């Protein structure tokens, strides 16, 4: 598709710093073959011992949606839940596992990762109401498909206090997923264009999230209006370079949405 800007403002304001930043991030890859392993290893840190919470998503996902047949319908159905989350129906551990696996499987094609081997995002999940998984914050291990407890106990008040808008009751979501990207390491590795890479990664994970939730008949809502410093503290990330970039709420919705035809709104 070819696009042209259609500018209708009477007065146009330009900001040299913004233009300079756009120019810098649009620069192409450095000359030469793409580096195979361009991201330095994660700094090692002392972690609490691995505890496998009871009934975690430890086994391979039992309900992973087959993407091909589900895709067109799921794309048509996908939408944001906004205030409709309803905790009365718990999310199943299998559904949470499927959505986590879909998010973790997201890859950006491109010269920084031609073989699709680099997992730029890590995933954490705040569990509110998931069958068989106690409330708490967990780190997701995509290779083993299981969860490691970071904080135990109800997370609803933390989630709501650290969300800036009033349109979601995050405690009513079954779980809130949080993708993190090592933004500093990405910028060190590829320069200014790392900003686009980090943000595109978070965006791609958000799209996988919406699509997987839609395929499973679950409500979803991605939000940027949150205090990511508090999230980094809660997830024990302050001594590393992982930055929480989005919060992604997942859960069942209230039944009977008053016949609202969101798809034609
Ligand atoms: C990166 C990102 C950040 C967002 N941040 C917020 C937010 O803070 N609060 C919110 O209510 N919606 C947020 N949204 C959701 C958008 O408002 C929503 O996707 C948009 O209204 C389109 O609606 P639809 O997803 O139902 O098509 C965000 C979406 C994305 C992709």
mmCIF file of C-alpha atoms and ligand atoms in Angstrom:
data_model
loop_
_atom_site.group_PDB
_atom_site.id
_atom_site.type_symbol
_atom_site.label_atom_id
_atom_site.label_comp_id
_atom_site.label_asym_id
_atom_site.label_seq_id
_atom_site.Cartn_x
_atom_site.Cartn_y
_atom_site.Cartn_z
ATOM 1 C CA UNK A 1 0.000 0.000 0.000
ATOM 2 C CA UNK A 2 1.142 3.537 -0.673
ATOM 3 C CA UNK A 3 0.362 6.166 1.919
ATOM 4 C CA UNK A 4 0.600 9.892 1.791
ATOM 5 C CA UNK A 5 0.311 12.152 4.810
ATOM 6 C CA UNK A 6 -2.914 14.133 4.777
ATOM 7 C CA UNK A 7 -2.116 17.152 6.909
ATOM 8 C CA UNK A 8 -5.033 19.451 7.768
ATOM 9 C CA UNK A 9 -3.615 21.562 10.597
ATOM 10 C CA UNK A 10 -3.473 25.327 9.952
ATOM 11 C CA UNK A 11 -0.234 25.679 11.881
ATOM 12 C CA UNK A 12 2.458 23.042 11.883
ATOM 13 C CA UNK A 13 4.934 22.893 14.733
ATOM 14 C CA UNK A 14 8.179 20.980 14.235
ATOM 15 C CA UNK A 15 10.559 19.887 16.968
ATOM 16 C CA UNK A 16 14.180 19.405 15.856
ATOM 17 C CA UNK A 17 14.903 16.933 18.659
ATOM 18 C CA UNK A 18 11.970 14.748 17.621
ATOM 19 C CA UNK A 19 13.027 14.866 13.951
ATOM 20 C CA UNK A 20 16.606 13.976 14.926
ATOM 21 C CA UNK A 21 15.361 11.045 16.982
ATOM 22 C CA UNK A 22 13.181 9.796 14.115
ATOM 23 C CA UNK A 23 16.109 10.066 11.696
ATOM 24 C CA UNK A 24 18.370 8.173 14.095
ATOM 25 C CA UNK A 25 15.909 5.349 14.673
ATOM 26 C CA UNK A 26 15.249 4.983 10.936
ATOM 27 C CA UNK A 27 18.894 4.290 10.152
ATOM 28 C CA UNK A 28 19.394 0.905 8.582
ATOM 29 C CA UNK A 29 21.421 -1.947 9.982
ATOM 30 C CA UNK A 30 25.188 -1.539 10.329
ATOM 31 C CA UNK A 31 27.145 -2.738 7.270
ATOM 32 C CA UNK A 32 28.250 -6.360 7.096
ATOM 33 C CA UNK A 33 26.509 -9.629 7.833
ATOM 34 C CA UNK A 34 24.036 -9.628 10.714
ATOM 35 C CA UNK A 35 25.585 -10.635 13.972
ATOM 36 C CA UNK A 36 24.386 -14.052 14.977
ATOM 37 C CA UNK A 37 24.392 -13.479 18.695
ATOM 38 C CA UNK A 38 24.148 -9.784 19.169
ATOM 39 C CA UNK A 39 22.532 -9.597 22.557
ATOM 40 C CA UNK A 40 24.944 -9.955 25.481
ATOM 41 C CA UNK A 41 24.049 -12.556 28.071
ATOM 42 C CA UNK A 42 21.632 -11.603 30.783
ATOM 43 C CA UNK A 43 23.475 -10.405 33.905
ATOM 44 C CA UNK A 44 23.363 -13.088 36.561
ATOM 45 C CA UNK A 45 21.549 -12.137 39.712
ATOM 46 C CA UNK A 46 20.659 -13.859 42.881
ATOM 47 C CA UNK A 47 17.149 -15.100 42.648
ATOM 48 C CA UNK A 48 14.873 -16.660 45.221
ATOM 49 C CA UNK A 49 15.024 -20.438 44.972
ATOM 50 C CA UNK A 50 12.827 -22.008 42.308
ATOM 51 C CA UNK A 51 9.553 -22.966 43.811
ATOM 52 C CA UNK A 52 7.032 -24.540 41.579
ATOM 53 C CA UNK A 53 3.612 -23.332 42.673
ATOM 54 C CA UNK A 54 0.969 -25.979 43.014
ATOM 55 C CA UNK A 55 -0.876 -26.726 39.816
ATOM 56 C CA UNK A 56 1.232 -24.391 37.698
ATOM 57 C CA UNK A 57 1.301 -24.479 33.939
ATOM 58 C CA UNK A 58 4.094 -26.996 34.296
ATOM 59 C CA UNK A 59 2.974 -29.437 31.657
ATOM 60 C CA UNK A 60 2.845 -28.755 27.931
ATOM 61 C CA UNK A 61 -0.192 -26.701 27.196
ATOM 62 C CA UNK A 62 -3.283 -28.904 26.963
ATOM 63 C CA UNK A 63 -5.467 -26.486 25.017
ATOM 64 C CA UNK A 64 -3.089 -24.780 22.625
ATOM 65 C CA UNK A 65 -5.228 -23.382 19.802
ATOM 66 C CA UNK A 66 -4.358 -24.514 16.303
ATOM 67 C CA UNK A 67 -3.709 -21.153 14.672
ATOM 68 C CA UNK A 68 -4.717 -21.809 11.064
ATOM 69 C CA UNK A 69 -8.458 -22.530 11.301
ATOM 70 C CA UNK A 70 -8.959 -20.285 14.315
ATOM 71 C CA UNK A 71 -7.131 -17.316 12.869
ATOM 72 C CA UNK A 72 -9.735 -15.557 10.693
ATOM 73 C CA UNK A 73 -12.483 -15.826 13.298
ATOM 74 C CA UNK A 74 -10.130 -14.860 16.104
ATOM 75 C CA UNK A 75 -8.985 -11.794 14.170
ATOM 76 C CA UNK A 76 -12.586 -10.726 13.576
ATOM 77 C CA UNK A 77 -13.528 -11.274 17.219
ATOM 78 C CA UNK A 78 -10.495 -9.665 18.884
ATOM 79 C CA UNK A 79 -11.204 -6.519 20.876
ATOM 80 C CA UNK A 80 -10.368 -4.876 24.166
ATOM 81 C CA UNK A 81 -12.397 -5.902 27.206
ATOM 82 C CA UNK A 82 -12.148 -2.570 29.035
ATOM 83 C CA UNK A 83 -14.421 -2.767 32.120
ATOM 84 C CA UNK A 84 -15.983 -6.135 31.371
ATOM 85 C CA UNK A 85 -13.706 -8.529 33.304
ATOM 86 C CA UNK A 86 -15.579 -10.749 35.709
ATOM 87 C CA UNK A 87 -13.702 -12.865 38.260
ATOM 88 C CA UNK A 88 -16.624 -15.202 38.952
ATOM 89 C CA UNK A 89 -15.360 -17.543 36.230
ATOM 90 C CA UNK A 90 -11.749 -18.513 36.788
ATOM 91 C CA UNK A 91 -9.385 -18.801 33.853
ATOM 92 C CA UNK A 92 -8.157 -22.372 33.402
ATOM 93 C CA UNK A 93 -4.439 -23.075 33.828
ATOM 94 C CA UNK A 94 -4.417 -24.556 30.307
ATOM 95 C CA UNK A 95 -5.786 -21.361 28.785
ATOM 96 C CA UNK A 96 -3.267 -19.235 30.652
ATOM 97 C CA UNK A 97 -0.543 -21.601 29.480
ATOM 98 C CA UNK A 98 -1.702 -21.282 25.859
ATOM 99 C CA UNK A 99 -1.695 -17.492 25.956
ATOM 100 C CA UNK A 100 1.736 -17.385 27.624
ATOM 101 C CA UNK A 101 3.118 -19.794 25.013
ATOM 102 C CA UNK A 102 1.654 -17.716 22.171
ATOM 103 C CA UNK A 103 3.208 -14.535 23.582
ATOM 104 C CA UNK A 104 6.570 -16.206 24.201
ATOM 105 C CA UNK A 105 6.547 -17.607 20.662
ATOM 106 C CA UNK A 106 6.334 -14.128 19.133
ATOM 107 C CA UNK A 107 9.337 -13.245 16.967
ATOM 108 C CA UNK A 108 10.161 -10.160 14.926
ATOM 109 C CA UNK A 109 11.539 -10.963 11.535
ATOM 110 C CA UNK A 110 14.328 -8.681 10.389
ATOM 111 C CA UNK A 111 18.041 -8.290 9.994
ATOM 112 C CA UNK A 112 18.636 -8.437 13.757
ATOM 113 C CA UNK A 113 17.176 -11.918 13.979
ATOM 114 C CA UNK A 114 17.024 -13.546 10.534
ATOM 115 C CA UNK A 115 16.609 -17.067 11.904
ATOM 116 C CA UNK A 116 14.018 -16.075 14.507
ATOM 117 C CA UNK A 117 16.094 -17.491 17.351
ATOM 118 C CA UNK A 118 16.164 -14.466 19.673
ATOM 119 C CA UNK A 119 13.511 -14.146 22.256
ATOM 120 C CA UNK A 120 13.589 -10.431 23.005
ATOM 121 C CA UNK A 121 10.701 -10.394 25.472
ATOM 122 C CA UNK A 122 10.358 -12.232 28.764
ATOM 123 C CA UNK A 123 6.988 -12.752 30.375
ATOM 124 C CA UNK A 124 5.741 -12.350 33.903
ATOM 125 C CA UNK A 125 2.215 -12.954 35.090
ATOM 126 C CA UNK A 126 0.190 -11.642 38.012
ATOM 127 C CA UNK A 127 -2.330 -14.341 38.870
ATOM 128 C CA UNK A 128 -5.630 -13.241 40.396
ATOM 129 C CA UNK A 129 -8.133 -15.958 39.530
ATOM 130 C CA UNK A 130 -6.700 -18.956 37.703
ATOM 131 C CA UNK A 131 -7.882 -22.453 38.567
ATOM 132 C CA UNK A 132 -5.188 -24.354 40.468
ATOM 133 C CA UNK A 133 -2.669 -21.502 40.594
ATOM 134 C CA UNK A 134 -2.447 -19.453 43.778
ATOM 135 C CA UNK A 135 -2.556 -15.658 43.569
ATOM 136 C CA UNK A 136 0.871 -14.112 43.159
ATOM 137 C CA UNK A 137 3.380 -12.836 40.636
ATOM 138 C CA UNK A 138 5.303 -15.395 38.597
ATOM 139 C CA UNK A 139 8.067 -15.491 36.015
ATOM 140 C CA UNK A 140 7.256 -17.650 32.969
ATOM 141 C CA UNK A 141 9.829 -20.128 31.704
ATOM 142 C CA UNK A 142 8.990 -20.655 28.016
ATOM 143 C CA UNK A 143 11.296 -23.659 27.571
ATOM 144 C CA UNK A 144 9.815 -25.617 30.454
ATOM 145 C CA UNK A 145 6.367 -24.054 30.147
ATOM 146 C CA UNK A 146 6.122 -23.424 33.866
ATOM 147 C CA UNK A 147 5.942 -20.593 36.360
ATOM 148 C CA UNK A 148 8.365 -19.564 39.100
ATOM 149 C CA UNK A 149 6.847 -17.679 42.021
ATOM 150 C CA UNK A 150 8.299 -14.202 42.543
ATOM 151 C CA UNK A 151 5.719 -12.873 45.041
ATOM 152 C CA UNK A 152 2.887 -14.814 46.639
ATOM 153 C CA UNK A 153 -0.509 -13.564 47.776
ATOM 154 C CA UNK A 154 -3.264 -11.412 46.239
ATOM 155 C CA UNK A 155 -2.005 -8.818 43.757
ATOM 156 C CA UNK A 156 -5.304 -6.993 43.037
ATOM 157 C CA UNK A 157 -4.607 -3.846 45.141
ATOM 158 C CA UNK A 158 -1.089 -3.531 43.676
ATOM 159 C CA UNK A 159 -2.416 -3.870 40.122
ATOM 160 C CA UNK A 160 -5.131 -1.264 40.583
ATOM 161 C CA UNK A 161 -2.960 1.241 42.475
ATOM 162 C CA UNK A 162 -0.403 1.142 39.699
ATOM 163 C CA UNK A 163 -2.830 1.556 36.783
ATOM 164 C CA UNK A 164 -3.469 5.187 35.867
ATOM 165 C CA UNK A 165 -6.958 4.987 34.345
ATOM 166 C CA UNK A 166 -10.272 3.956 35.886
ATOM 167 C CA UNK A 167 -11.645 1.911 32.977
ATOM 168 C CA UNK A 168 -10.275 -1.461 34.131
ATOM 169 C CA UNK A 169 -10.803 -3.316 37.373
ATOM 170 C CA UNK A 170 -7.628 -5.361 37.055
ATOM 171 C CA UNK A 171 -8.455 -7.452 40.112
ATOM 172 C CA UNK A 172 -11.377 -8.899 38.164
ATOM 173 C CA UNK A 173 -9.059 -10.181 35.418
ATOM 174 C CA UNK A 174 -7.966 -13.785 35.827
ATOM 175 C CA UNK A 175 -4.357 -12.790 35.221
ATOM 176 C CA UNK A 176 -2.280 -9.831 34.073
ATOM 177 C CA UNK A 177 0.653 -10.667 31.807
ATOM 178 C CA UNK A 178 3.682 -8.376 31.645
ATOM 179 C CA UNK A 179 6.210 -8.544 28.800
ATOM 180 C CA UNK A 180 9.650 -7.167 29.609
ATOM 181 C CA UNK A 181 12.429 -6.239 27.211
ATOM 182 C CA UNK A 182 16.081 -5.589 28.064
ATOM 183 C CA UNK A 183 15.897 -2.191 26.456
ATOM 184 C CA UNK A 184 19.355 -1.019 27.561
ATOM 185 C CA UNK A 185 21.011 -4.152 26.202
ATOM 186 C CA UNK A 186 19.104 -3.808 22.911
ATOM 187 C CA UNK A 187 20.176 -0.151 22.573
ATOM 188 C CA UNK A 188 23.788 -1.044 23.392
ATOM 189 C CA UNK A 189 23.699 -3.789 20.767
ATOM 190 C CA UNK A 190 22.085 -2.005 17.816
ATOM 191 C CA UNK A 191 22.108 1.700 18.669
ATOM 192 C CA UNK A 192 19.187 4.085 18.304
ATOM 193 C CA UNK A 193 17.141 1.779 16.139
ATOM 194 C CA UNK A 194 16.902 -0.420 19.241
ATOM 195 C CA UNK A 195 14.028 1.822 20.364
ATOM 196 C CA UNK A 196 11.955 0.651 17.415
ATOM 197 C CA UNK A 197 13.040 -2.931 17.970
ATOM 198 C CA UNK A 198 12.056 -2.932 21.653
ATOM 199 C CA UNK A 199 8.729 -1.228 21.053
ATOM 200 C CA UNK A 200 7.898 -3.357 17.997
ATOM 201 C CA UNK A 201 8.616 -6.451 20.082
ATOM 202 C CA UNK A 202 6.197 -5.334 22.799
ATOM 203 C CA UNK A 203 3.607 -4.495 20.124
ATOM 204 C CA UNK A 204 3.991 -7.889 18.447
ATOM 205 C CA UNK A 205 3.594 -9.647 21.805
ATOM 206 C CA UNK A 206 0.435 -7.584 22.443
ATOM 207 C CA UNK A 207 -1.016 -8.692 19.097
ATOM 208 C CA UNK A 208 -0.223 -12.367 19.815
ATOM 209 C CA UNK A 209 -1.886 -11.880 23.192
ATOM 210 C CA UNK A 210 -5.094 -10.412 21.740
ATOM 211 C CA UNK A 211 -5.292 -13.097 19.068
ATOM 212 C CA UNK A 212 -4.665 -16.026 21.441
ATOM 213 C CA UNK A 213 -7.211 -14.688 23.926
ATOM 214 C CA UNK A 214 -9.761 -14.228 21.169
ATOM 215 C CA UNK A 215 -9.159 -17.773 19.830
ATOM 216 C CA UNK A 216 -9.855 -19.136 23.327
ATOM 217 C CA UNK A 217 -12.958 -17.005 23.895
ATOM 218 C CA UNK A 218 -11.270 -14.984 26.642
ATOM 219 C CA UNK A 219 -11.397 -11.246 27.222
ATOM 220 C CA UNK A 220 -8.201 -9.238 26.791
ATOM 221 C CA UNK A 221 -6.999 -5.716 27.380
ATOM 222 C CA UNK A 222 -3.567 -4.235 26.777
ATOM 223 C CA UNK A 223 -2.585 -1.080 28.635
ATOM 224 C CA UNK A 224 0.346 1.266 28.701
ATOM 225 C CA UNK A 225 -0.974 3.458 31.511
ATOM 226 C CA UNK A 226 0.858 1.826 34.392
ATOM 227 C CA UNK A 227 3.727 2.607 36.733
ATOM 228 C CA UNK A 228 6.477 0.449 35.327
ATOM 229 C CA UNK A 229 8.939 1.405 38.066
ATOM 230 C CA UNK A 230 6.632 -0.129 40.689
ATOM 231 C CA UNK A 231 6.249 -3.200 38.486
ATOM 232 C CA UNK A 232 10.023 -3.559 38.154
ATOM 233 C CA UNK A 233 10.315 -3.338 41.930
ATOM 234 C CA UNK A 234 7.555 -5.858 42.543
ATOM 235 C CA UNK A 235 9.032 -8.311 40.041
ATOM 236 C CA UNK A 236 12.545 -7.938 41.490
ATOM 237 C CA UNK A 237 13.963 -6.427 38.285
ATOM 238 C CA UNK A 238 15.591 -3.301 39.685
ATOM 239 C CA UNK A 239 19.137 -4.709 39.587
ATOM 240 C CA UNK A 240 18.861 -5.894 35.967
ATOM 241 C CA UNK A 241 17.984 -4.205 32.689
ATOM 242 C CA UNK A 242 14.567 -5.731 32.030
ATOM 243 C CA UNK A 243 11.872 -3.091 31.632
ATOM 244 C CA UNK A 244 8.153 -3.949 31.928
ATOM 245 C CA UNK A 245 6.666 -2.449 28.750
ATOM 246 C CA UNK A 246 2.960 -3.318 28.843
ATOM 247 C CA UNK A 247 0.331 -4.852 31.053
ATOM 248 C CA UNK A 248 -1.998 -7.337 29.357
ATOM 249 C CA UNK A 249 -5.109 -8.366 31.316
ATOM 250 C CA UNK A 250 -6.754 -11.704 30.526
ATOM 251 C CA UNK A 251 -9.990 -13.134 31.838
ATOM 252 C CA UNK A 252 -13.608 -14.013 31.377
ATOM 253 C CA UNK A 253 -16.089 -11.230 30.782
ATOM 254 C CA UNK A 254 -19.461 -10.539 32.367
ATOM 255 C CA UNK A 255 -22.223 -12.403 30.570
ATOM 256 C CA UNK A 256 -24.954 -10.518 28.699
ATOM 257 C CA UNK A 257 -23.173 -7.420 27.354
ATOM 258 C CA UNK A 258 -26.539 -5.680 26.716
ATOM 259 C CA UNK A 259 -26.517 -6.600 23.034
ATOM 260 C CA UNK A 260 -23.734 -4.128 22.345
ATOM 261 C CA UNK A 261 -22.514 -4.696 18.764
ATOM 262 C CA UNK A 262 -18.923 -3.593 19.247
ATOM 263 C CA UNK A 263 -17.979 -4.945 15.814
ATOM 264 C CA UNK A 264 -20.149 -2.359 14.025
ATOM 265 C CA UNK A 265 -19.538 0.494 16.494
HETATM 266 C C1 LIG B 1 0.442 -0.561 23.381
HETATM 267 C C2 LIG B 1 -0.982 -0.351 23.811
HETATM 268 C C3 LIG B 1 -1.248 0.398 24.960
HETATM 269 C C4 LIG B 1 -2.549 0.637 25.389
HETATM 270 N N1 LIG B 1 -2.804 1.327 26.560
HETATM 271 C C5 LIG B 1 -4.062 1.397 27.042
HETATM 272 C C6 LIG B 1 -4.360 1.913 28.352
HETATM 273 O O1 LIG B 1 -3.477 2.332 29.104
HETATM 274 N N2 LIG B 1 -5.638 1.893 28.767
HETATM 275 C C7 LIG B 1 -6.637 1.402 27.984
HETATM 276 O O2 LIG B 1 -7.788 1.409 28.407
HETATM 277 N N3 LIG B 1 -6.404 0.916 26.749
HETATM 278 C C8 LIG B 1 -5.133 0.888 26.284
HETATM 279 N N4 LIG B 1 -4.882 0.298 25.055
HETATM 280 C C9 LIG B 1 -5.981 -0.317 24.330
HETATM 281 C C10 LIG B 1 -6.448 0.545 23.211
HETATM 282 O O3 LIG B 1 -7.148 1.609 23.734
HETATM 283 C C11 LIG B 1 -7.337 -0.319 22.358
HETATM 284 O O4 LIG B 1 -6.557 -1.312 21.830
HETATM 285 C C12 LIG B 1 -7.980 0.521 21.287
HETATM 286 O O5 LIG B 1 -9.010 1.241 21.896
HETATM 287 C C13 LIG B 1 -8.524 -0.324 20.159
HETATM 288 O O6 LIG B 1 -9.598 -1.094 20.600
HETATM 289 P P1 LIG B 1 -9.700 -2.624 20.206
HETATM 290 O O7 LIG B 1 -8.431 -3.266 20.732
HETATM 291 O O8 LIG B 1 -10.917 -3.106 20.902
HETATM 292 O O9 LIG B 1 -9.778 -2.682 18.734
HETATM 293 C C14 LIG B 1 -3.592 0.099 24.612
HETATM 294 C C15 LIG B 1 -3.322 -0.653 23.459
HETATM 295 C C16 LIG B 1 -2.036 -0.884 23.063
HETATM 296 C C17 LIG B 1 -1.774 -1.728 21.825
#
